[in-house]
Short mmCIF file of C-alpha atoms in Angstrom, two decimals:
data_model
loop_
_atom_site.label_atom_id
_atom_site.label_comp_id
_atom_site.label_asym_id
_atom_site.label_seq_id
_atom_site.Cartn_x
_atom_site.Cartn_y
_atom_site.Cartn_z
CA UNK A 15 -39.26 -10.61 -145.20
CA UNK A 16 -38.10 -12.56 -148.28
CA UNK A 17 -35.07 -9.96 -149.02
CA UNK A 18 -34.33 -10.35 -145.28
CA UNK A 19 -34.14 -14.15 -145.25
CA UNK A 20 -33.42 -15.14 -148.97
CA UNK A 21 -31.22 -12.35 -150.73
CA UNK A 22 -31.38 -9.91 -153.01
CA UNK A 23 -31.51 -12.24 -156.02
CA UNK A 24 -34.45 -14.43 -154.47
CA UNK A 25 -36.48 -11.38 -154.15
CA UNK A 26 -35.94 -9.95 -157.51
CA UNK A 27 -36.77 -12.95 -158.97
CA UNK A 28 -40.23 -14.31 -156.80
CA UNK A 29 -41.40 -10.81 -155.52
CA UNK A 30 -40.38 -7.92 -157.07
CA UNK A 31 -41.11 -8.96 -161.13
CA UNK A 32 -41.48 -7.14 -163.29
CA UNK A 33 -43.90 -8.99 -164.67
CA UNK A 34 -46.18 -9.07 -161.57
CA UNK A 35 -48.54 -6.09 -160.23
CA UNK A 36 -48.61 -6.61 -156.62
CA UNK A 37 -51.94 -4.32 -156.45
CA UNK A 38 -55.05 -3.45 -157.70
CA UNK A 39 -56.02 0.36 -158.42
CA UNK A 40 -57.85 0.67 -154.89
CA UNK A 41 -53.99 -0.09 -153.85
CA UNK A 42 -55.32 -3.97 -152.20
CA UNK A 43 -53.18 -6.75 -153.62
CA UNK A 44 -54.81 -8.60 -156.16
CA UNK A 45 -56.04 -12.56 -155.95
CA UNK A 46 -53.67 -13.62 -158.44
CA UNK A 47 -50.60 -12.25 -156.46
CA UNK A 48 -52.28 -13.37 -152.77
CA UNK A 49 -52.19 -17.25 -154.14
CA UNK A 50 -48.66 -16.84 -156.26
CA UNK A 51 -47.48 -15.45 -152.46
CA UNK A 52 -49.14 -18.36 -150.67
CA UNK A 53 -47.22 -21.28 -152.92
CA UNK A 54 -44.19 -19.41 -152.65
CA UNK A 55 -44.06 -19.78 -148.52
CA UNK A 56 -45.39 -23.19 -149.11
CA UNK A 57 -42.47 -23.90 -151.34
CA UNK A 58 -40.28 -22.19 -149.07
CA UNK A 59 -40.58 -23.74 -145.93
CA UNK A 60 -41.58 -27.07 -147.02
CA UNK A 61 -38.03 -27.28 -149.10
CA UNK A 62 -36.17 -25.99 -146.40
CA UNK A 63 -37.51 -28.02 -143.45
CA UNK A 64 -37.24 -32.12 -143.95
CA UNK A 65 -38.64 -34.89 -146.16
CA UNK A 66 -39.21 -38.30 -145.95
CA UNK A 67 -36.81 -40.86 -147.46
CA UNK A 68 -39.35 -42.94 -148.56
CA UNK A 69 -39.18 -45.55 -145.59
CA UNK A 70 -41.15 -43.54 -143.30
CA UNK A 71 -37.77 -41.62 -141.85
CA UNK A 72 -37.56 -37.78 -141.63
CA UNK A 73 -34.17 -36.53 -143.10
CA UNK A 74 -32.23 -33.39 -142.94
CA UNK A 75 -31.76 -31.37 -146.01
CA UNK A 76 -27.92 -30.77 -144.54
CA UNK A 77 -25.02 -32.64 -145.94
CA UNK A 78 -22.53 -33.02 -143.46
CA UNK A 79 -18.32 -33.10 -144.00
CA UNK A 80 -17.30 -35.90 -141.51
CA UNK A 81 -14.54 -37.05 -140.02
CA UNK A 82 -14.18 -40.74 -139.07
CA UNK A 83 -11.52 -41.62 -136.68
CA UNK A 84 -10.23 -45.16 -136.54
CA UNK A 85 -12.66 -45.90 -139.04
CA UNK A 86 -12.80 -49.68 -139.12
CA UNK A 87 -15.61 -50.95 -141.13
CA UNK A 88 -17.62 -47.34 -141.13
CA UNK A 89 -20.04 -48.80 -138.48
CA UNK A 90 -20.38 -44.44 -137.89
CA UNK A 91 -21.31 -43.91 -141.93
CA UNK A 92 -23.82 -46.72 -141.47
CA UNK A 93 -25.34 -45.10 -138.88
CA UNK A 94 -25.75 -41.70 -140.30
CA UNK A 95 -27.24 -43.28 -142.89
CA UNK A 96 -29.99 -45.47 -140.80
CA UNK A 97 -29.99 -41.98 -139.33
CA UNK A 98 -31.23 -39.93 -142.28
CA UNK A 99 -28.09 -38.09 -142.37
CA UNK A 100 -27.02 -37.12 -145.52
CA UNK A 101 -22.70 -36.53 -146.04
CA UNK A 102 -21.20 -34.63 -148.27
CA UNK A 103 -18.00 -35.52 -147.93
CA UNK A 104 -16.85 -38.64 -145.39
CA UNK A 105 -12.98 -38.69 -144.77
CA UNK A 106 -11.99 -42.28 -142.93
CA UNK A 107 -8.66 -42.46 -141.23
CA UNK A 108 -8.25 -46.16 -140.88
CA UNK A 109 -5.06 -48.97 -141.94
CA UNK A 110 -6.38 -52.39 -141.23
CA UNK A 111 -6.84 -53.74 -144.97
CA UNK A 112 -9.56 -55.73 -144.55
CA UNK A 113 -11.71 -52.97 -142.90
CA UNK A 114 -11.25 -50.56 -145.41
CA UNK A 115 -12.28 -53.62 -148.22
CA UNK A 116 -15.47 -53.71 -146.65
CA UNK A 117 -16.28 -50.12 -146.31
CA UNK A 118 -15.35 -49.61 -149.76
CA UNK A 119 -17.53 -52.38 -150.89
CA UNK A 120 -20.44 -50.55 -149.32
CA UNK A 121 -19.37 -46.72 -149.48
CA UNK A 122 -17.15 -46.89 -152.52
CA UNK A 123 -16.91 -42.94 -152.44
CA UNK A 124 -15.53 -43.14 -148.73
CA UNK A 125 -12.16 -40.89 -148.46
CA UNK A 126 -9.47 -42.94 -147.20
CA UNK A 127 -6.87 -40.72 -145.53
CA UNK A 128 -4.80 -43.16 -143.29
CA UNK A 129 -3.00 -43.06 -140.02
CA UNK A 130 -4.38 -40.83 -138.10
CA UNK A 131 -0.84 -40.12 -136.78
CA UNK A 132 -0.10 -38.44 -140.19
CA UNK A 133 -3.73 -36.66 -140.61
CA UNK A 134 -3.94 -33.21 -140.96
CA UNK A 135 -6.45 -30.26 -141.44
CA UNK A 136 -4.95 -30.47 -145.13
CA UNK A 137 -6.62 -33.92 -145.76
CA UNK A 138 -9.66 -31.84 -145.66
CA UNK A 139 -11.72 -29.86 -147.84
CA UNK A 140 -14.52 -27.72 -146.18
CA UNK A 141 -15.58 -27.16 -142.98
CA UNK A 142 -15.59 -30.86 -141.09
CA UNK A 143 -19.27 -30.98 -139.31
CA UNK A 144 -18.69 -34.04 -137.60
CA UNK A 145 -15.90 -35.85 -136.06
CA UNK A 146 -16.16 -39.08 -134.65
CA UNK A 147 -13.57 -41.95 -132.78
CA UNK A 148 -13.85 -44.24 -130.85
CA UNK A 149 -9.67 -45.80 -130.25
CA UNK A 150 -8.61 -49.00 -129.58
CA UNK A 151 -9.41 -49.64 -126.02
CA UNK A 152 -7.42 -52.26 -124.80
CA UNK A 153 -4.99 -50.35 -122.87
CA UNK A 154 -8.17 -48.37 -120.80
CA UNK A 155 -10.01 -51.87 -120.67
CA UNK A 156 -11.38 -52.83 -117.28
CA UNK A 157 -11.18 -56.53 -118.40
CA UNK A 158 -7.98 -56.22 -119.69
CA UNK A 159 -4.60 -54.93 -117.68
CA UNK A 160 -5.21 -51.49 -117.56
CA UNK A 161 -2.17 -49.89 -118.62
CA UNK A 162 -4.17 -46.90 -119.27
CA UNK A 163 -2.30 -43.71 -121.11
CA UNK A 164 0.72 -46.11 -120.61
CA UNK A 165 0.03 -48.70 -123.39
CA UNK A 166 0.33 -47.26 -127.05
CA UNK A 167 -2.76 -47.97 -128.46
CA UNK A 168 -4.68 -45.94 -125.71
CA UNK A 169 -2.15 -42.52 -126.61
CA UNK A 170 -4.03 -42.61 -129.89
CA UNK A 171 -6.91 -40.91 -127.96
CA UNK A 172 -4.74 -37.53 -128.02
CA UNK A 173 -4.64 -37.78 -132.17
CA UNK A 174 -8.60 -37.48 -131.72
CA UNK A 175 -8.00 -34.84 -129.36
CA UNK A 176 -5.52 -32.64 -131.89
CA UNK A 177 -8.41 -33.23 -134.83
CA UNK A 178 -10.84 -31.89 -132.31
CA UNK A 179 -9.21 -28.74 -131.74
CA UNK A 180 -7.60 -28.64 -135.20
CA UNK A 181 -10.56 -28.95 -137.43
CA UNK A 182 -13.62 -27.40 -134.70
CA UNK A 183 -16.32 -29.75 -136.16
CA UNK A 184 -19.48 -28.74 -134.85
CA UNK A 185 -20.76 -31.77 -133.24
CA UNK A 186 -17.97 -34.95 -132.04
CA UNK A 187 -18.60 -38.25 -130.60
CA UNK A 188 -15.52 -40.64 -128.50
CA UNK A 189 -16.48 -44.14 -127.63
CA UNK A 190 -14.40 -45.71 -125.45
CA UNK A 191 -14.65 -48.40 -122.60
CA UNK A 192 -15.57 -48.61 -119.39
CA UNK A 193 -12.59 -47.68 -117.75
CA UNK A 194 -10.84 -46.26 -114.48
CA UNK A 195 -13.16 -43.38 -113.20
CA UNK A 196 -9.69 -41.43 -113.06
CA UNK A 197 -8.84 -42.08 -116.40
CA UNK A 198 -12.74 -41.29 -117.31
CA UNK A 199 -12.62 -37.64 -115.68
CA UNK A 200 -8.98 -36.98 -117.62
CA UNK A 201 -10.92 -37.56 -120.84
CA UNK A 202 -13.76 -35.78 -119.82
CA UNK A 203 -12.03 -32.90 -118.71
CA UNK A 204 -9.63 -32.86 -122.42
CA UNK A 205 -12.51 -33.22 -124.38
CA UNK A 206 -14.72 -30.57 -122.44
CA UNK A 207 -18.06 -33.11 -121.67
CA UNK A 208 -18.82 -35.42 -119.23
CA UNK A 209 -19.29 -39.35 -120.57
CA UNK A 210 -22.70 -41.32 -120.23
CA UNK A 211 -22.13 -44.65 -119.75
CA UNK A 212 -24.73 -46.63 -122.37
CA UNK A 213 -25.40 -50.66 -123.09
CA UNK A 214 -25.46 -51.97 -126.42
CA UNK A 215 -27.88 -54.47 -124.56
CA UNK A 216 -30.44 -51.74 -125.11
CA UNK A 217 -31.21 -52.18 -128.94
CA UNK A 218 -29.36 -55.36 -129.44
CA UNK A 219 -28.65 -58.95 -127.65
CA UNK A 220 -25.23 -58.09 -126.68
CA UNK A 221 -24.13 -56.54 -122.66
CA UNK A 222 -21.56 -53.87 -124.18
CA UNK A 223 -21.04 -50.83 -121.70
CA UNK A 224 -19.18 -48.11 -123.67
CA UNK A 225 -18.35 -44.48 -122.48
CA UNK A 226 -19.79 -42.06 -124.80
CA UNK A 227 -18.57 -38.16 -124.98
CA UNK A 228 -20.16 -35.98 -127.30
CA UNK A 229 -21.63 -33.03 -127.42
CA UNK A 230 -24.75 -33.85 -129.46
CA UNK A 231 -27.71 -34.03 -126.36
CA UNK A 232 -29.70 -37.21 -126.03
CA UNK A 233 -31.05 -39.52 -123.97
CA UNK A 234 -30.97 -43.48 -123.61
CA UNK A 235 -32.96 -44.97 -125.79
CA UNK A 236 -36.00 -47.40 -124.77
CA UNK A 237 -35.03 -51.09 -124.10
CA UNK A 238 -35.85 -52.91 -127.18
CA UNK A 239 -36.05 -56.41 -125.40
CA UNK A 240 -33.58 -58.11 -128.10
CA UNK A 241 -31.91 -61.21 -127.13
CA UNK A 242 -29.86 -63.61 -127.82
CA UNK A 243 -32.24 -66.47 -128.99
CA UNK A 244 -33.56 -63.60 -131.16
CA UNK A 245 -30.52 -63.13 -133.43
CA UNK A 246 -29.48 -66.61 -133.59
CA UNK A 247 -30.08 -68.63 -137.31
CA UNK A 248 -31.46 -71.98 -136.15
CA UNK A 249 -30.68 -73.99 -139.04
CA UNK A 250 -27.05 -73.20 -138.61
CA UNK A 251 -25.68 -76.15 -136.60
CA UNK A 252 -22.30 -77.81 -137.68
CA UNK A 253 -20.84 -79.37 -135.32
CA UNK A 254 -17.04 -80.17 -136.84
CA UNK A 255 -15.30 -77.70 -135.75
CA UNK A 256 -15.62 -78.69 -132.04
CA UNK A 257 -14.40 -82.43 -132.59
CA UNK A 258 -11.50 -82.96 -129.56
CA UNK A 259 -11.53 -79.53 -128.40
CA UNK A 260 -13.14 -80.66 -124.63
CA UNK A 261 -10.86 -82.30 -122.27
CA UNK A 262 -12.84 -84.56 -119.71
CA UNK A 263 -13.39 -82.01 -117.82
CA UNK A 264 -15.32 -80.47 -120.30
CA UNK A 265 -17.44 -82.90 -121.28
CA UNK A 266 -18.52 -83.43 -117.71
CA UNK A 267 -20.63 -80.41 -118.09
CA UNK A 268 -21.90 -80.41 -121.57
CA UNK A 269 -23.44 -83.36 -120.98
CA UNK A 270 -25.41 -82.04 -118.09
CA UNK A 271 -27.14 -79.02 -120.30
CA UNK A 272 -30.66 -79.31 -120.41
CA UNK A 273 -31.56 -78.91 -124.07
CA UNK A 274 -34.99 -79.22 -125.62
CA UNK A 275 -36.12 -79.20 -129.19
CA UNK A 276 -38.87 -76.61 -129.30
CA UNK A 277 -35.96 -73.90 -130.00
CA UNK A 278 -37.31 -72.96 -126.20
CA UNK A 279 -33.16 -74.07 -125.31
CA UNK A 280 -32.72 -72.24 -121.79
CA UNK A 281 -29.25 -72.74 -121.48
CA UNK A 282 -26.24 -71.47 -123.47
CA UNK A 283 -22.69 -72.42 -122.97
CA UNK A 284 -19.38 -70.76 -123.57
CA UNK A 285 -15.54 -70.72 -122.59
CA UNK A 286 -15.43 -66.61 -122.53
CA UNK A 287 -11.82 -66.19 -122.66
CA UNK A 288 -12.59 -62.94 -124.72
CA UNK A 289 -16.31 -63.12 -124.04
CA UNK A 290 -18.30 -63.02 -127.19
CA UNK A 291 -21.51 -65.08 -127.29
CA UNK A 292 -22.91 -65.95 -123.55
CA UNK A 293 -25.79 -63.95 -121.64
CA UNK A 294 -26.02 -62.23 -118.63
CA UNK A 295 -28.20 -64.63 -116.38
CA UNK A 296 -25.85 -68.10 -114.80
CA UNK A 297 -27.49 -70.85 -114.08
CA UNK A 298 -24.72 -73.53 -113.37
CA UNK A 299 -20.73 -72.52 -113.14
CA UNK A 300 -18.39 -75.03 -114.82
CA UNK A 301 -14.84 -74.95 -116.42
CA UNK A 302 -14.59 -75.71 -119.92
CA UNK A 303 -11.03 -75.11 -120.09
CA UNK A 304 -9.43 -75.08 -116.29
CA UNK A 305 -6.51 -72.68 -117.24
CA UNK A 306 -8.98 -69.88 -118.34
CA UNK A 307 -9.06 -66.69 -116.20
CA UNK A 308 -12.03 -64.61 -115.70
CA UNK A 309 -15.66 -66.03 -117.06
CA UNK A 310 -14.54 -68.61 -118.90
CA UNK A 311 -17.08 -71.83 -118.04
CA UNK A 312 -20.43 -70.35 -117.34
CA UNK A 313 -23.30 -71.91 -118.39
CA UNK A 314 -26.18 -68.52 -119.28
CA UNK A 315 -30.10 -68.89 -120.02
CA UNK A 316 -30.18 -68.41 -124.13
CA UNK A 317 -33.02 -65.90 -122.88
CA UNK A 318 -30.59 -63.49 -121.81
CA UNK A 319 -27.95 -61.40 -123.43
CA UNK A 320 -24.60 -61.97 -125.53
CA UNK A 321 -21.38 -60.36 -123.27
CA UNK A 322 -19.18 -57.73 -125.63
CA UNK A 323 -17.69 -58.51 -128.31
CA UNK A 324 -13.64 -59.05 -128.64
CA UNK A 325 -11.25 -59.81 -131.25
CA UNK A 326 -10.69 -63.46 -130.22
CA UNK A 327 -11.69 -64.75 -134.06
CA UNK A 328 -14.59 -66.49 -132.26
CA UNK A 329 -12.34 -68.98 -130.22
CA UNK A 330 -13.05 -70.22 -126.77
CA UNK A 331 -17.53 -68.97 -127.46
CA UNK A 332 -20.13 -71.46 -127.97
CA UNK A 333 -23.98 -71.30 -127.66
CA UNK A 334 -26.01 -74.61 -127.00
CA UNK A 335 -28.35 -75.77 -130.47
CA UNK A 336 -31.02 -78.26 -129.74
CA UNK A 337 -28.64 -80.78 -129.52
CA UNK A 338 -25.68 -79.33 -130.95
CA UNK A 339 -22.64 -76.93 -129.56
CA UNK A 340 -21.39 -73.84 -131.91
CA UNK A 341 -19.83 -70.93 -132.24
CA UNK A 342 -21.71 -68.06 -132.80
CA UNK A 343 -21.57 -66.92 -136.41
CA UNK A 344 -20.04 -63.99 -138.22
CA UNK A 345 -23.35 -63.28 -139.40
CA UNK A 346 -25.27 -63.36 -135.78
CA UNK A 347 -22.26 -61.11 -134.80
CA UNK A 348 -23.38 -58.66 -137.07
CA UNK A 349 -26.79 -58.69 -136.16
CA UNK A 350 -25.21 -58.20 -132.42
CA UNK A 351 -23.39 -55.32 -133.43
CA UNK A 352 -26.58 -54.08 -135.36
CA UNK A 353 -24.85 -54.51 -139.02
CA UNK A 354 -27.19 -55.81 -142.02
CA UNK A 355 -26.34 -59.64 -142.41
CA UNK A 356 -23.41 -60.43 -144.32
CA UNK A 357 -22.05 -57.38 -144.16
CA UNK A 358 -18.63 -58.24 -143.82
CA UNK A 359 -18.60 -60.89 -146.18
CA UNK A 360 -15.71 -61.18 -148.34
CA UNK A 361 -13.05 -61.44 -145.99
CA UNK A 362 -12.62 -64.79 -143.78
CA UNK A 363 -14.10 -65.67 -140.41
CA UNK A 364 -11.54 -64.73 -138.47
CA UNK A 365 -11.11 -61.34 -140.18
CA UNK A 366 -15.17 -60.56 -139.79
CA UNK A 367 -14.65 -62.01 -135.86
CA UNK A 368 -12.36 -59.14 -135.65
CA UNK A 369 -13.44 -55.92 -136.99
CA UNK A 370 -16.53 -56.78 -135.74
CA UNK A 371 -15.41 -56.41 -132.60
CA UNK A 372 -13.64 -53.74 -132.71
CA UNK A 373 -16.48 -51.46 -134.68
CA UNK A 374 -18.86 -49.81 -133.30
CA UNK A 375 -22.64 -50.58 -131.86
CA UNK A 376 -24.22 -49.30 -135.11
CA UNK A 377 -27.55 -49.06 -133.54
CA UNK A 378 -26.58 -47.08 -130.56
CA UNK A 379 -24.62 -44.27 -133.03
CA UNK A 380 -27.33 -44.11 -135.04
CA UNK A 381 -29.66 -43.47 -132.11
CA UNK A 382 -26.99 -40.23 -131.10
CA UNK A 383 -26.98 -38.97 -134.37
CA UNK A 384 -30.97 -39.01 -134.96
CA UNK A 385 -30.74 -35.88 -132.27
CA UNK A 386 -29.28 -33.92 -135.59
CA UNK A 387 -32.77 -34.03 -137.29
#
């Protein structure tokens, strides 16, 4: 059995010594050699099955090769860590400067390959386990105009596509938008799965519907509850920034909030031009800024949840503070995206507004990839 599963060499050296009489002279094997046996499996199949990484979290003895597409701020290499997943090797095709200062600061032996427009299987050493994407989405964006395969930043889904059937990792993830159920079944049918739709909403305060194709099985995970009053830091309440930004209009609203000081607040305002910081539960429609289009103006129970995420550098999205209105943080946007705080510090607000936005929902990955152990 050993030769069969561990080699030649294995078997030589654990089983057939030597230096060790497998039997007696009646031909029965001897004590000794029955308890040297019994460690050996015990060795064997304890070392080769999982351990604990010392918080309580099972972990594969596999190192993976990955492949991160559109890498941003390795939101995906966060997650395969809080995953247990170790990597061997973890390539990141990414340009945006700032991104790639803050995964270096936090995974300073991340390989930084580039456009993925000039990324080849030669970029790589080893088998690539893994490959994961998820492209900008504005062109397939239901909230914005929907130019679909037209726009340029949506045509960067085919690179993914050409790494996918260039390198033949064993397991991929693509997370993209909700999105025209055409331009859905297109994907699904180059790509070779079918999508499943999951919320961000589910293990964090934020309403962010993503299309998810991969070919790692799993299901949703259990609602966690999180909201938005959860995340929030209460001393944080500055109130500059916002002098003359309302018109009259404006402040015909804000001073109809209903806001109590028992942190209990049960209303939350915002001007969601981008939507970033409101929930999902109106209670009184108003118009902070009359040219806005879309959601701009509604007023949302702080009970509720944040909307998703955009790259508006925190403009236009402000939650109600005892007495106070603010933007939402850089820091409670991490903890809405399911980042450790401050972990785009170093770089300014508007910077950490941004690839924020545009990273991933770390807890959701990290919920896909926990399927590999």
């Amino acid at each position: 059995m050993f030769y069969l599963l561990y080699g030649e060499d294995f078997y030589k050296k654990n089983i057939h010594s030597p230096n060790i009489h497998n039997t007696n002279d009646k031909g029965t094997v001897k004590e000794p050699i029955k308890s040297h046996m019994f460690n050996l499996i015990f060795k064997v199949f304890t070392e080769s099955s999982t351990k604990s990484d010392g918080l309580g979290n099972l972990c594969s003895n596999k190192e993976y090769n990955v492949v991160s597409c559109f890498d941003g701020i390795s939101g995906a290499q966060l997650a395969l860590k809080n995953a247990g997943i170790k990597v061997k090797n973890y390539y990141a095709s990414e340009i945006d400067e700032n991104a790639i200062y803050i995964t270096q600061k936090h995974f300073p032996n991340t390989i930084q390959v580039g456009d993925i427009k000039e990324v080849d299987k030669s970029n790589f050493k080893g088998k690539i386990d893994i490959l994961i994407g998820g492209s900008p989405c504005q062109g397939f964006s239901s909230a914005g105009k929907r130019l679909n395969f037209d726009d340029p930043r949506s045509m960067l889904f085919f690179e993914f596509e050409r790494l996918l059937k260039t390198l033949k990792p064993k397991y991929f993830i693509f997370e993209n938008v909700s999105m025209n159920k055409d331009i859905e079944e297109i994907i699904s049918k180059r790509l070779g799965v079918e999508n499943e739709k999951v919320n961000s909403s589910l293990l964090t305060a934020q309403n962010r519907v993503r299309n998810y194709w991969t070919n790692i099985d799993f299901d949703l995970p259990e609602d966690k509850g999180i909201v938005l009053k959860d995340i929030l830091i209460h001393k944080e309440n500055k109130m500059s920034a916002l002098r003359g930004r309302f018109d009259d209009n404006a402040k015909k609203y804000i001073q109809q909030l209903e806001l109590r000081k028992d942190e209990e607040s049960n209303t939350i305002t915002t001007t969601l031009k981008d939507n970033l910081i409101v929930t999902n539960k109106p209670i009184k429609k108003c118009n902070l800024h009359p040219s806005g289009k879309g959601m701009r103006g509604w007023v949302y129970d702080i009970k509720g949840k944040s909307p998703t995420m955009t790259t508006n550098k925190g403009e236009g999205s402000f939650i109600a503070n005892d007495k106070f209105l603010r933007k939402l943080t850089p820091l409670e946007c991490e903890r809405l995206q399911g980042f450790p705080d401050n972990y785009t510090k170093g770089i300014s607000n508007t910077q950490r507004y941004k690839v924020l936005a545009q990273s991933f929902t770390v807890s959701i990955i990290s919920h896909i990839f926990k399927q590999l152990i």
